[in-house]
PDB file of C-alpha atoms and ligand atoms in Angstrom:
ATOM      1  CA  UNK A  10      18.206   4.534 -12.060  1.00 83.00           C
ATOM      2  CA  UNK A  11      15.779   3.495 -14.300  1.00 96.00           C
ATOM      3  CA  UNK A  12      13.345   5.088 -16.295  1.00 98.00           C
ATOM      4  CA  UNK A  13       9.522   5.375 -14.976  1.00 98.00           C
ATOM      5  CA  UNK A  14       6.653   4.125 -16.062  1.00 97.00           C
ATOM      6  CA  UNK A  15       3.551   6.718 -16.699  1.00 98.00           C
ATOM      7  CA  UNK A  16       4.602   9.888 -17.219  1.00 98.00           C
ATOM      8  CA  UNK A  17       3.643  12.799 -19.943  1.00 98.00           C
ATOM      9  CA  UNK A  18       6.182  15.356 -21.150  1.00 97.00           C
ATOM     10  CA  UNK A  19       5.350  18.759 -20.281  1.00 97.00           C
ATOM     11  CA  UNK A  20       6.258  22.151 -21.387  1.00 96.00           C
ATOM     12  CA  UNK A  21      10.119  23.500 -20.392  1.00 95.00           C
ATOM     13  CA  UNK A  22      11.296  19.528 -19.418  1.00 96.00           C
ATOM     14  CA  UNK A  23       8.392  19.576 -17.092  1.00 98.00           C
ATOM     15  CA  UNK A  24       6.940  15.757 -16.330  1.00 98.00           C
ATOM     16  CA  UNK A  25       3.714  14.983 -15.616  1.00 98.00           C
ATOM     17  CA  UNK A  26       3.658  11.303 -13.354  1.00 98.00           C
ATOM     18  CA  UNK A  27       0.112   9.821 -13.972  1.00 98.00           C
ATOM     19  CA  UNK A  28       1.164   6.658 -12.022  1.00 98.00           C
ATOM     20  CA  UNK A  29      -1.125   7.538  -8.819  1.00 98.00           C
ATOM     21  CA  UNK A  30      -3.923  10.328  -8.366  1.00 98.00           C
ATOM     22  CA  UNK A  31      -1.657  12.845  -7.035  1.00 97.00           C
ATOM     23  CA  UNK A  32      -0.343  13.435 -10.999  1.00 98.00           C
ATOM     24  CA  UNK A  33       2.750  15.739 -10.052  1.00 98.00           C
ATOM     25  CA  UNK A  34       4.059  18.211 -12.465  1.00 98.00           C
ATOM     26  CA  UNK A  35       7.602  17.716 -11.774  1.00 98.00           C
ATOM     27  CA  UNK A  36      10.245  20.463 -12.620  1.00 98.00           C
ATOM     28  CA  UNK A  37      14.079  19.759 -13.664  1.00 97.00           C
ATOM     29  CA  UNK A  38      15.695  18.201 -10.896  1.00 96.00           C
ATOM     30  CA  UNK A  39      12.768  18.021  -8.527  1.00 96.00           C
ATOM     31  CA  UNK A  40      10.839  14.691  -7.477  1.00 96.00           C
ATOM     32  CA  UNK A  41       7.259  14.248  -6.909  1.00 97.00           C
ATOM     33  CA  UNK A  42       5.216  14.261  -3.771  1.00 95.00           C
ATOM     34  CA  UNK A  43       6.352  10.422  -3.246  1.00 96.00           C
ATOM     35  CA  UNK A  44      10.193  11.652  -3.066  1.00 95.00           C
ATOM     36  CA  UNK A  45      11.513   8.707  -5.420  1.00 95.00           C
ATOM     37  CA  UNK A  46      10.528   9.456  -8.708  1.00 97.00           C
ATOM     38  CA  UNK A  47      12.915  12.163  -9.991  1.00 97.00           C
ATOM     39  CA  UNK A  48      12.804  14.587 -13.577  1.00 98.00           C
ATOM     40  CA  UNK A  49      16.258  14.412 -15.355  1.00 97.00           C
ATOM     41  CA  UNK A  50      16.148  16.669 -18.003  1.00 96.00           C
ATOM     42  CA  UNK A  51      12.914  15.822 -18.925  1.00 97.00           C
ATOM     43  CA  UNK A  52      12.620  12.417 -17.969  1.00 98.00           C
ATOM     44  CA  UNK A  53      11.220  10.509 -14.834  1.00 98.00           C
ATOM     45  CA  UNK A  54      13.223   8.275 -13.346  1.00 98.00           C
ATOM     46  CA  UNK A  55      12.488   6.147 -10.271  1.00 97.00           C
ATOM     47  CA  UNK A  56      15.084   5.976  -7.659  1.00 95.00           C
ATOM     48  CA  UNK A  57      13.879   3.371  -5.670  1.00 96.00           C
ATOM     49  CA  UNK A  58      13.978   0.800  -8.635  1.00 97.00           C
ATOM     50  CA  UNK A  59      16.747  -2.453  -6.779  1.00 97.00           C
ATOM     51  CA  UNK A  60      17.030  -0.103  -3.811  1.00 96.00           C
ATOM     52  CA  UNK A  61      14.919  -1.914  -0.952  1.00 96.00           C
ATOM     53  CA  UNK A  62      15.565  -0.410   2.377  1.00 94.00           C
ATOM     54  CA  UNK A  63      13.793  -3.598   4.035  1.00 95.00           C
ATOM     55  CA  UNK A  64      13.634  -7.000   3.402  1.00 97.00           C
ATOM     56  CA  UNK A  65      12.547  -9.633   6.057  1.00 97.00           C
ATOM     57  CA  UNK A  66      10.858 -13.062   6.416  1.00 98.00           C
ATOM     58  CA  UNK A  67       7.462 -12.672   8.069  1.00 97.00           C
ATOM     59  CA  UNK A  68       4.506 -14.657   9.304  1.00 97.00           C
ATOM     60  CA  UNK A  69       2.033 -14.079   6.323  1.00 98.00           C
ATOM     61  CA  UNK A  70      -0.716 -13.435   8.683  1.00 97.00           C
ATOM     62  CA  UNK A  71       1.513 -10.008   9.368  1.00 96.00           C
ATOM     63  CA  UNK A  72       0.703  -8.393   6.399  1.00 96.00           C
ATOM     64  CA  UNK A  73      -2.399  -8.739   7.392  1.00 97.00           C
ATOM     65  CA  UNK A  74      -3.697 -11.726   5.085  1.00 98.00           C
ATOM     66  CA  UNK A  75      -5.582 -14.796   7.412  1.00 98.00           C
ATOM     67  CA  UNK A  76      -7.345 -16.127   4.152  1.00 98.00           C
ATOM     68  CA  UNK A  77      -4.188 -16.681   1.855  1.00 98.00           C
ATOM     69  CA  UNK A  78      -2.108 -19.823   2.392  1.00 98.00           C
ATOM     70  CA  UNK A  79      -2.242 -18.948   6.339  1.00 98.00           C
ATOM     71  CA  UNK A  80       0.917 -20.035   8.123  1.00 97.00           C
ATOM     72  CA  UNK A  81       3.375 -19.332   5.054  1.00 98.00           C
ATOM     73  CA  UNK A  82       6.211 -17.195   5.477  1.00 98.00           C
ATOM     74  CA  UNK A  83       6.659 -14.592   2.858  1.00 98.00           C
ATOM     75  CA  UNK A  84       9.809 -12.705   2.065  1.00 98.00           C
ATOM     76  CA  UNK A  85       8.971  -8.964   2.642  1.00 98.00           C
ATOM     77  CA  UNK A  86      10.200  -5.808   0.481  1.00 98.00           C
ATOM     78  CA  UNK A  87       9.888  -2.348   0.654  1.00 97.00           C
ATOM     79  CA  UNK A  88      11.437   0.926  -0.560  1.00 96.00           C
ATOM     80  CA  UNK A  89      11.561   4.547   0.943  1.00 94.00           C
ATOM     81  CA  UNK A  90       8.507   6.729  -0.376  1.00 95.00           C
ATOM     82  CA  UNK A  91       4.716   7.293  -0.110  1.00 97.00           C
ATOM     83  CA  UNK A  92       2.427   8.823  -2.176  1.00 97.00           C
ATOM     84  CA  UNK A  93       0.632   9.791   0.992  1.00 97.00           C
ATOM     85  CA  UNK A  94       1.726  11.785   4.107  1.00 94.00           C
ATOM     86  CA  UNK A  95      -0.843  10.438   7.145  1.00 94.00           C
ATOM     87  CA  UNK A  96       0.346  12.147   9.981  1.00 93.00           C
ATOM     88  CA  UNK A  97      -0.313   9.059  11.751  1.00 90.00           C
ATOM     89  CA  UNK A  98       1.925   6.806   9.271  1.00 91.00           C
ATOM     90  CA  UNK A  99       2.820   3.767  11.596  1.00 84.00           C
ATOM     91  CA  UNK A 100       5.954   3.526   9.397  1.00 87.00           C
ATOM     92  CA  UNK A 101       6.827   7.343   8.652  1.00 88.00           C
ATOM     93  CA  UNK A 102      11.059   6.591   8.954  1.00 85.00           C
ATOM     94  CA  UNK A 103      11.085   4.719   5.654  1.00 88.00           C
ATOM     95  CA  UNK A 104       7.710   6.750   4.262  1.00 86.00           C
ATOM     96  CA  UNK A 105       8.328   9.740   4.900  1.00 83.00           C
ATOM     97  CA  UNK A 106      11.679  11.110   6.425  1.00 79.00           C
ATOM     98  CA  UNK A 107      14.500  10.187   4.004  1.00 80.00           C
ATOM     99  CA  UNK A 108      16.531  12.214   1.542  1.00 78.00           C
ATOM    100  CA  UNK A 109      17.978  11.695  -1.767  1.00 75.00           C
ATOM    101  CA  UNK A 110      21.938  11.089  -0.747  1.00 70.00           C
ATOM    102  CA  UNK A 111      20.364   8.351   1.275  1.00 81.00           C
ATOM    103  CA  UNK A 112      19.499   6.217  -1.766  1.00 83.00           C
ATOM    104  CA  UNK A 113      23.535   6.072  -2.444  1.00 86.00           C
ATOM    105  CA  UNK A 114      23.921   3.973   0.474  1.00 89.00           C
ATOM    106  CA  UNK A 115      21.645   1.656  -0.174  1.00 93.00           C
ATOM    107  CA  UNK A 116      22.853  -1.885  -1.277  1.00 95.00           C
ATOM    108  CA  UNK A 117      21.317  -3.079  -4.877  1.00 96.00           C
ATOM    109  CA  UNK A 118      19.153  -5.995  -4.714  1.00 98.00           C
ATOM    110  CA  UNK A 119      17.856  -6.410  -8.162  1.00 98.00           C
ATOM    111  CA  UNK A 120      14.560  -8.459  -9.513  1.00 98.00           C
ATOM    112  CA  UNK A 121      17.026 -11.221 -10.478  1.00 98.00           C
ATOM    113  CA  UNK A 122      18.851 -11.397  -7.033  1.00 98.00           C
ATOM    114  CA  UNK A 123      15.087 -11.571  -5.480  1.00 98.00           C
ATOM    115  CA  UNK A 124      14.277 -14.663  -7.538  1.00 98.00           C
ATOM    116  CA  UNK A 125      17.419 -16.184  -6.079  1.00 98.00           C
ATOM    117  CA  UNK A 126      16.923 -15.644  -2.769  1.00 98.00           C
ATOM    118  CA  UNK A 127      13.725 -17.297  -2.895  1.00 98.00           C
ATOM    119  CA  UNK A 128      15.474 -20.323  -5.028  1.00 97.00           C
ATOM    120  CA  UNK A 129      18.022 -20.964  -2.044  1.00 97.00           C
ATOM    121  CA  UNK A 130      16.084 -20.110   0.809  1.00 97.00           C
ATOM    122  CA  UNK A 131      13.206 -21.764  -0.908  1.00 97.00           C
ATOM    123  CA  UNK A 132      10.441 -19.125  -0.352  1.00 98.00           C
ATOM    124  CA  UNK A 133       7.226 -19.190  -2.313  1.00 98.00           C
ATOM    125  CA  UNK A 134       5.773 -16.079  -1.165  1.00 98.00           C
ATOM    126  CA  UNK A 135       6.950 -12.338  -1.823  1.00 98.00           C
ATOM    127  CA  UNK A 136       4.844  -9.278  -0.312  1.00 98.00           C
ATOM    128  CA  UNK A 137       5.723  -5.998  -1.663  1.00 98.00           C
ATOM    129  CA  UNK A 138       4.952  -3.999   1.654  1.00 97.00           C
ATOM    130  CA  UNK A 139       6.113  -1.679   4.553  1.00 96.00           C
ATOM    131  CA  UNK A 140       6.020   1.844   2.575  1.00 96.00           C
ATOM    132  CA  UNK A 141       3.377   2.037  -0.789  1.00 97.00           C
ATOM    133  CA  UNK A 142       4.576  -0.505  -2.921  1.00 98.00           C
ATOM    134  CA  UNK A 143       2.765   1.690  -5.671  1.00 98.00           C
ATOM    135  CA  UNK A 144       5.910   4.234  -5.485  1.00 98.00           C
ATOM    136  CA  UNK A 145       8.239   1.415  -6.677  1.00 98.00           C
ATOM    137  CA  UNK A 146       5.625   0.257  -9.085  1.00 98.00           C
ATOM    138  CA  UNK A 147       8.755  -0.617 -11.778  1.00 98.00           C
ATOM    139  CA  UNK A 148      10.755  -2.815  -9.673  1.00 98.00           C
ATOM    140  CA  UNK A 149       7.282  -4.479  -8.298  1.00 98.00           C
ATOM    141  CA  UNK A 150       6.158  -5.703 -11.820  1.00 98.00           C
ATOM    142  CA  UNK A 151       9.956  -6.780 -12.836  1.00 98.00           C
ATOM    143  CA  UNK A 152       9.749  -8.739  -9.357  1.00 98.00           C
ATOM    144  CA  UNK A 153       6.137 -10.185  -9.486  1.00 98.00           C
ATOM    145  CA  UNK A 154       6.656 -11.029 -13.137  1.00 98.00           C
ATOM    146  CA  UNK A 155       9.673 -12.945 -12.350  1.00 98.00           C
ATOM    147  CA  UNK A 156       8.239 -14.664  -9.208  1.00 98.00           C
ATOM    148  CA  UNK A 157       5.476 -15.687 -11.647  1.00 97.00           C
ATOM    149  CA  UNK A 158       7.743 -17.927 -13.920  1.00 97.00           C
ATOM    150  CA  UNK A 159       8.680 -20.137 -11.157  1.00 96.00           C
ATOM    151  CA  UNK A 160       5.139 -20.583  -9.299  1.00 97.00           C
ATOM    152  CA  UNK A 161       5.965 -18.016  -6.360  1.00 98.00           C
ATOM    153  CA  UNK A 162       3.174 -16.285  -5.095  1.00 98.00           C
ATOM    154  CA  UNK A 163       3.240 -12.565  -4.252  1.00 98.00           C
ATOM    155  CA  UNK A 164       0.969  -9.964  -2.205  1.00 98.00           C
ATOM    156  CA  UNK A 165       0.816  -6.053  -2.507  1.00 98.00           C
ATOM    157  CA  UNK A 166       0.174  -4.570   0.519  1.00 98.00           C
ATOM    158  CA  UNK A 167      -1.091  -0.720  -0.496  1.00 98.00           C
ATOM    159  CA  UNK A 168      -3.474   2.414   0.228  1.00 98.00           C
ATOM    160  CA  UNK A 169      -4.796   1.722  -3.136  1.00 98.00           C
ATOM    161  CA  UNK A 170      -3.709   5.015  -4.557  1.00 98.00           C
ATOM    162  CA  UNK A 171      -2.837   4.103  -8.097  1.00 98.00           C
ATOM    163  CA  UNK A 172      -4.651   4.736 -10.753  1.00 98.00           C
ATOM    164  CA  UNK A 173      -6.337   2.557 -13.262  1.00 98.00           C
ATOM    165  CA  UNK A 174      -4.026   1.780 -16.452  1.00 98.00           C
ATOM    166  CA  UNK A 175      -1.056   0.990 -14.036  1.00 98.00           C
ATOM    167  CA  UNK A 176      -3.302  -0.943 -11.875  1.00 98.00           C
ATOM    168  CA  UNK A 177      -4.558  -3.520 -15.072  1.00 98.00           C
ATOM    169  CA  UNK A 178      -0.876  -3.630 -15.756  1.00 98.00           C
ATOM    170  CA  UNK A 179      -0.150  -4.791 -12.482  1.00 98.00           C
ATOM    171  CA  UNK A 180      -3.352  -6.784 -11.501  1.00 97.00           C
ATOM    172  CA  UNK A 181      -2.638  -9.878 -13.560  1.00 95.00           C
ATOM    173  CA  UNK A 182       1.097 -10.446 -12.114  1.00 96.00           C
ATOM    174  CA  UNK A 183      -0.367 -10.088  -8.186  1.00 98.00           C
ATOM    175  CA  UNK A 184      -1.945 -13.182  -6.400  1.00 98.00           C
ATOM    176  CA  UNK A 185      -3.291 -11.050  -3.042  1.00 98.00           C
ATOM    177  CA  UNK A 186      -3.810  -7.624  -1.695  1.00 98.00           C
ATOM    178  CA  UNK A 187      -4.024  -5.942   1.429  1.00 98.00           C
ATOM    179  CA  UNK A 188      -5.680  -2.583   1.041  1.00 98.00           C
ATOM    180  CA  UNK A 189      -6.161  -0.268   3.303  1.00 98.00           C
ATOM    181  CA  UNK A 190      -9.321   1.786   4.061  1.00 98.00           C
ATOM    182  CA  UNK A 191      -8.113   4.378   6.199  1.00 97.00           C
ATOM    183  CA  UNK A 192     -11.454   6.292   6.471  1.00 98.00           C
ATOM    184  CA  UNK A 193     -15.025   6.529   4.553  1.00 98.00           C
ATOM    185  CA  UNK A 194     -14.869  10.375   4.806  1.00 98.00           C
ATOM    186  CA  UNK A 195     -13.357  11.897   1.819  1.00 98.00           C
ATOM    187  CA  UNK A 196     -12.058  14.973   4.238  1.00 97.00           C
ATOM    188  CA  UNK A 197     -10.067  12.633   6.367  1.00 97.00           C
ATOM    189  CA  UNK A 198      -8.233  11.546   2.975  1.00 97.00           C
ATOM    190  CA  UNK A 199      -7.815  14.695   2.174  1.00 97.00           C
ATOM    191  CA  UNK A 200      -6.637  16.653   5.422  1.00 96.00           C
ATOM    192  CA  UNK A 201      -4.986  14.028   7.369  1.00 96.00           C
ATOM    193  CA  UNK A 202      -3.856  11.629   4.435  1.00 97.00           C
ATOM    194  CA  UNK A 203      -2.963  13.926   1.820  1.00 96.00           C
ATOM    195  CA  UNK A 204      -5.005  11.739  -0.592  1.00 97.00           C
ATOM    196  CA  UNK A 205      -8.378  11.311  -1.987  1.00 96.00           C
ATOM    197  CA  UNK A 206     -10.759   8.362  -1.443  1.00 98.00           C
ATOM    198  CA  UNK A 207     -12.060   7.478  -4.551  1.00 98.00           C
ATOM    199  CA  UNK A 208      -8.980   6.107  -6.244  1.00 98.00           C
ATOM    200  CA  UNK A 209      -8.586   3.795  -2.975  1.00 98.00           C
ATOM    201  CA  UNK A 210     -12.538   2.577  -3.623  1.00 98.00           C
ATOM    202  CA  UNK A 211     -11.732   2.131  -7.762  1.00 98.00           C
ATOM    203  CA  UNK A 212      -8.517   0.168  -6.889  1.00 98.00           C
ATOM    204  CA  UNK A 213     -11.037  -2.370  -4.204  1.00 98.00           C
ATOM    205  CA  UNK A 214     -13.763  -2.809  -6.746  1.00 98.00           C
ATOM    206  CA  UNK A 215     -11.199  -3.531  -9.616  1.00 98.00           C
ATOM    207  CA  UNK A 216      -9.506  -6.156  -7.506  1.00 98.00           C
ATOM    208  CA  UNK A 217     -12.829  -7.507  -6.638  1.00 98.00           C
ATOM    209  CA  UNK A 218     -13.987  -7.472 -10.202  1.00 98.00           C
ATOM    210  CA  UNK A 219     -10.709  -9.340 -11.578  1.00 98.00           C
ATOM    211  CA  UNK A 220     -11.327 -12.299  -8.486  1.00 97.00           C
ATOM    212  CA  UNK A 221      -8.053 -11.586  -6.874  1.00 98.00           C
ATOM    213  CA  UNK A 222      -7.767 -12.402  -3.161  1.00 98.00           C
ATOM    214  CA  UNK A 223      -8.391  -9.469  -1.389  1.00 98.00           C
ATOM    215  CA  UNK A 224      -8.170  -8.337   2.451  1.00 98.00           C
ATOM    216  CA  UNK A 225      -9.290  -4.998   3.722  1.00 98.00           C
ATOM    217  CA  UNK A 226      -7.688  -2.973   6.602  1.00 98.00           C
ATOM    218  CA  UNK A 227      -9.233  -0.312   8.529  1.00 98.00           C
ATOM    219  CA  UNK A 228      -7.088   1.591  11.377  1.00 97.00           C
ATOM    220  CA  UNK A 229      -9.064   2.651  14.011  1.00 98.00           C
ATOM    221  CA  UNK A 230      -8.304   5.718  15.852  1.00 97.00           C
ATOM    222  CA  UNK A 231     -10.048   6.786  18.649  1.00 96.00           C
ATOM    223  CA  UNK A 232     -11.600  10.590  18.124  1.00 95.00           C
ATOM    224  CA  UNK A 233     -10.062  10.688  14.230  1.00 95.00           C
ATOM    225  CA  UNK A 234     -12.017   8.246  12.239  1.00 97.00           C
ATOM    226  CA  UNK A 235     -14.482   6.378  14.585  1.00 98.00           C
ATOM    227  CA  UNK A 236     -17.887   7.702  13.398  1.00 98.00           C
ATOM    228  CA  UNK A 237     -19.738   4.969  13.409  1.00 98.00           C
ATOM    229  CA  UNK A 238     -22.263   6.105  11.066  1.00 98.00           C
ATOM    230  CA  UNK A 239     -19.526   6.521   8.511  1.00 98.00           C
ATOM    231  CA  UNK A 240     -17.931   2.845   9.690  1.00 98.00           C
ATOM    232  CA  UNK A 241     -21.036   1.577   8.848  1.00 98.00           C
ATOM    233  CA  UNK A 242     -21.134   3.151   5.278  1.00 98.00           C
ATOM    234  CA  UNK A 243     -17.548   1.895   4.601  1.00 98.00           C
ATOM    235  CA  UNK A 244     -18.592  -2.161   5.555  1.00 98.00           C
ATOM    236  CA  UNK A 245     -22.102  -1.451   3.379  1.00 98.00           C
ATOM    237  CA  UNK A 246     -19.467  -0.483   0.233  1.00 98.00           C
ATOM    238  CA  UNK A 247     -17.272  -3.605   0.811  1.00 98.00           C
ATOM    239  CA  UNK A 248     -20.733  -5.889   0.992  1.00 98.00           C
ATOM    240  CA  UNK A 249     -21.481  -4.490  -1.998  1.00 98.00           C
ATOM    241  CA  UNK A 250     -18.697  -6.076  -3.843  1.00 98.00           C
ATOM    242  CA  UNK A 251     -18.637  -8.950  -2.015  1.00 98.00           C
ATOM    243  CA  UNK A 252     -19.975  -9.464   1.829  1.00 97.00           C
ATOM    244  CA  UNK A 253     -16.753 -12.472   1.969  1.00 97.00           C
ATOM    245  CA  UNK A 254     -14.346  -9.786   1.792  1.00 98.00           C
ATOM    246  CA  UNK A 255     -11.946  -9.958   4.284  1.00 98.00           C
ATOM    247  CA  UNK A 256     -12.326  -7.038   6.863  1.00 98.00           C
ATOM    248  CA  UNK A 257      -8.932  -6.354   9.968  1.00 98.00           C
ATOM    249  CA  UNK A 258     -10.028  -3.830  12.468  1.00 98.00           C
ATOM    250  CA  UNK A 259      -6.705  -2.784  13.867  1.00 97.00           C
ATOM    251  CA  UNK A 260      -5.740  -1.035  17.054  1.00 97.00           C
ATOM    252  CA  UNK A 261      -3.635   1.993  16.181  1.00 96.00           C
ATOM    253  CA  UNK A 262      -0.773   3.271  18.734  1.00 94.00           C
ATOM    254  CA  UNK A 263       0.532   7.245  18.591  1.00 93.00           C
ATOM    255  CA  UNK A 264       3.209   7.973  15.758  1.00 88.00           C
ATOM    256  CA  UNK A 265       4.468  10.597  13.815  1.00 90.00           C
ATOM    257  CA  UNK A 266       3.227  13.581  13.972  1.00 88.00           C
ATOM    258  CA  UNK A 267      -0.063  12.523  16.233  1.00 89.00           C
ATOM    259  CA  UNK A 268      -0.717  11.905  19.461  1.00 90.00           C
ATOM    260  CA  UNK A 269      -3.598   9.839  20.767  1.00 92.00           C
ATOM    261  CA  UNK A 270      -4.440   6.955  22.750  1.00 93.00           C
ATOM    262  CA  UNK A 271      -3.853   3.551  21.613  1.00 96.00           C
ATOM    263  CA  UNK A 272      -7.263   2.312  20.470  1.00 97.00           C
ATOM    264  CA  UNK A 273      -9.303   1.389  22.932  1.00 97.00           C
ATOM    265  CA  UNK A 274     -10.520  -2.259  23.257  1.00 97.00           C
ATOM    266  CA  UNK A 275     -13.808  -1.444  23.753  1.00 98.00           C
ATOM    267  CA  UNK A 276     -14.260   0.692  20.646  1.00 98.00           C
ATOM    268  CA  UNK A 277     -12.639  -2.260  18.595  1.00 98.00           C
ATOM    269  CA  UNK A 278     -15.089  -4.860  19.960  1.00 98.00           C
ATOM    270  CA  UNK A 279     -17.972  -2.170  19.073  1.00 98.00           C
ATOM    271  CA  UNK A 280     -16.790  -1.629  14.894  1.00 98.00           C
ATOM    272  CA  UNK A 281     -16.289  -5.044  14.933  1.00 98.00           C
ATOM    273  CA  UNK A 282     -20.563  -5.707  15.931  1.00 98.00           C
ATOM    274  CA  UNK A 283     -21.632  -2.947  13.157  1.00 98.00           C
ATOM    275  CA  UNK A 284     -18.948  -4.649  10.697  1.00 98.00           C
ATOM    276  CA  UNK A 285     -20.435  -7.803  11.324  1.00 98.00           C
ATOM    277  CA  UNK A 286     -24.083  -6.185  10.235  1.00 98.00           C
ATOM    278  CA  UNK A 287     -22.788  -6.722   6.684  1.00 98.00           C
ATOM    279  CA  UNK A 288     -19.596  -8.582   6.427  1.00 98.00           C
ATOM    280  CA  UNK A 289     -18.761 -12.074   7.753  1.00 97.00           C
ATOM    281  CA  UNK A 290     -15.053 -12.081   7.724  1.00 98.00           C
ATOM    282  CA  UNK A 291     -13.906  -9.533  10.281  1.00 98.00           C
ATOM    283  CA  UNK A 292     -10.536 -10.017  12.669  1.00 98.00           C
ATOM    284  CA  UNK A 293      -9.558  -7.365  15.294  1.00 98.00           C
ATOM    285  CA  UNK A 294      -5.570  -6.651  14.844  1.00 93.00           C
ATOM    286  CA  UNK A 295      -2.777  -5.267  16.735  1.00 89.00           C
ATOM    287  CA  UNK A 296      -3.932  -7.013  19.836  1.00 90.00           C
ATOM    288  CA  UNK A 297      -2.864  -9.374  22.408  1.00 78.00           C
TER     289      UNK A 297
HETATM  290  S1  SF4 B  13       3.543   8.336  -7.917  1.00 81.35           S
HETATM  291 FE1  SF4 B  13       4.951  10.165  -6.871  1.00 81.35          FE
HETATM  292  S2  SF4 B  13       5.526  11.129  -8.572  1.00 81.35           S
HETATM  293 FE2  SF4 B  13       3.621  10.054  -9.775  1.00 81.35          FE
HETATM  294  S3  SF4 B  13       2.060  11.040  -9.157  1.00 81.35           S
HETATM  295 FE3  SF4 B  13       2.652   9.862  -7.216  1.00 81.35          FE
HETATM  296  S4  SF4 B  13       3.531  10.975  -5.674  1.00 81.35           S
HETATM  297 FE4  SF4 B  13       3.381  11.870  -7.550  1.00 81.35          FE
END
């Protein structure tokens, strides 16, 4: 286990994790809301360091990134854990439904070993994805720094729920981002996802300000986040930062705790039209 970054020691050996806006106060022997950061005797440790549960090679378009080295194959890495609890999570088996003993069964793959895989196989791109990479911050940043030394480009696919200071530490090591903006309604973030929207908006702003490549994904769910006015506001927010931001409007399928119909094609087309009022690069995804 590796000691975590970004925490404060509080009274009675409790620690406060300040990596993400949840700011969990964690008692001795417990983990924070993401399930992968544990207080042991007043020190915070990351359980996910060098413990990936998914390593695959994907087309870069699957992240999705359409305007960053199209056609590239990308080594994609994820661990357990997430700092949101979206009731419609498309990857709930690794983000939500795991237990601490599961970590002991995972084969260790260090950042150095990831670099060796890239060298041996000739991979030029690495993605931190599948679950929320912020929760394995230390593993991600060590991998990204090593990749940079050999000219390998890195990508973070994230919900954007990371505090400003760690984001600014990370951002210079990462070449491109896909950020989920799940709704423009703060109540949706709170009630359906267990998070808050402002940090994700701040993350998007900082990525744009730093001139990094950014694509945004909006997962459209009929009856849940299909308010046209709110979506119009979301697009206006992105356009106010940069009209060239790429927006993916993705079709949702029922998963985890929510039962709903797969997003109808007419609704996706309708939202595409709304997005075109403010943005130039819009793609409808998850459809054949
Ligand atoms: S990263 Fe995890 S432990 Fe830290 S504040 Fe967020 S949810 Fe809590």
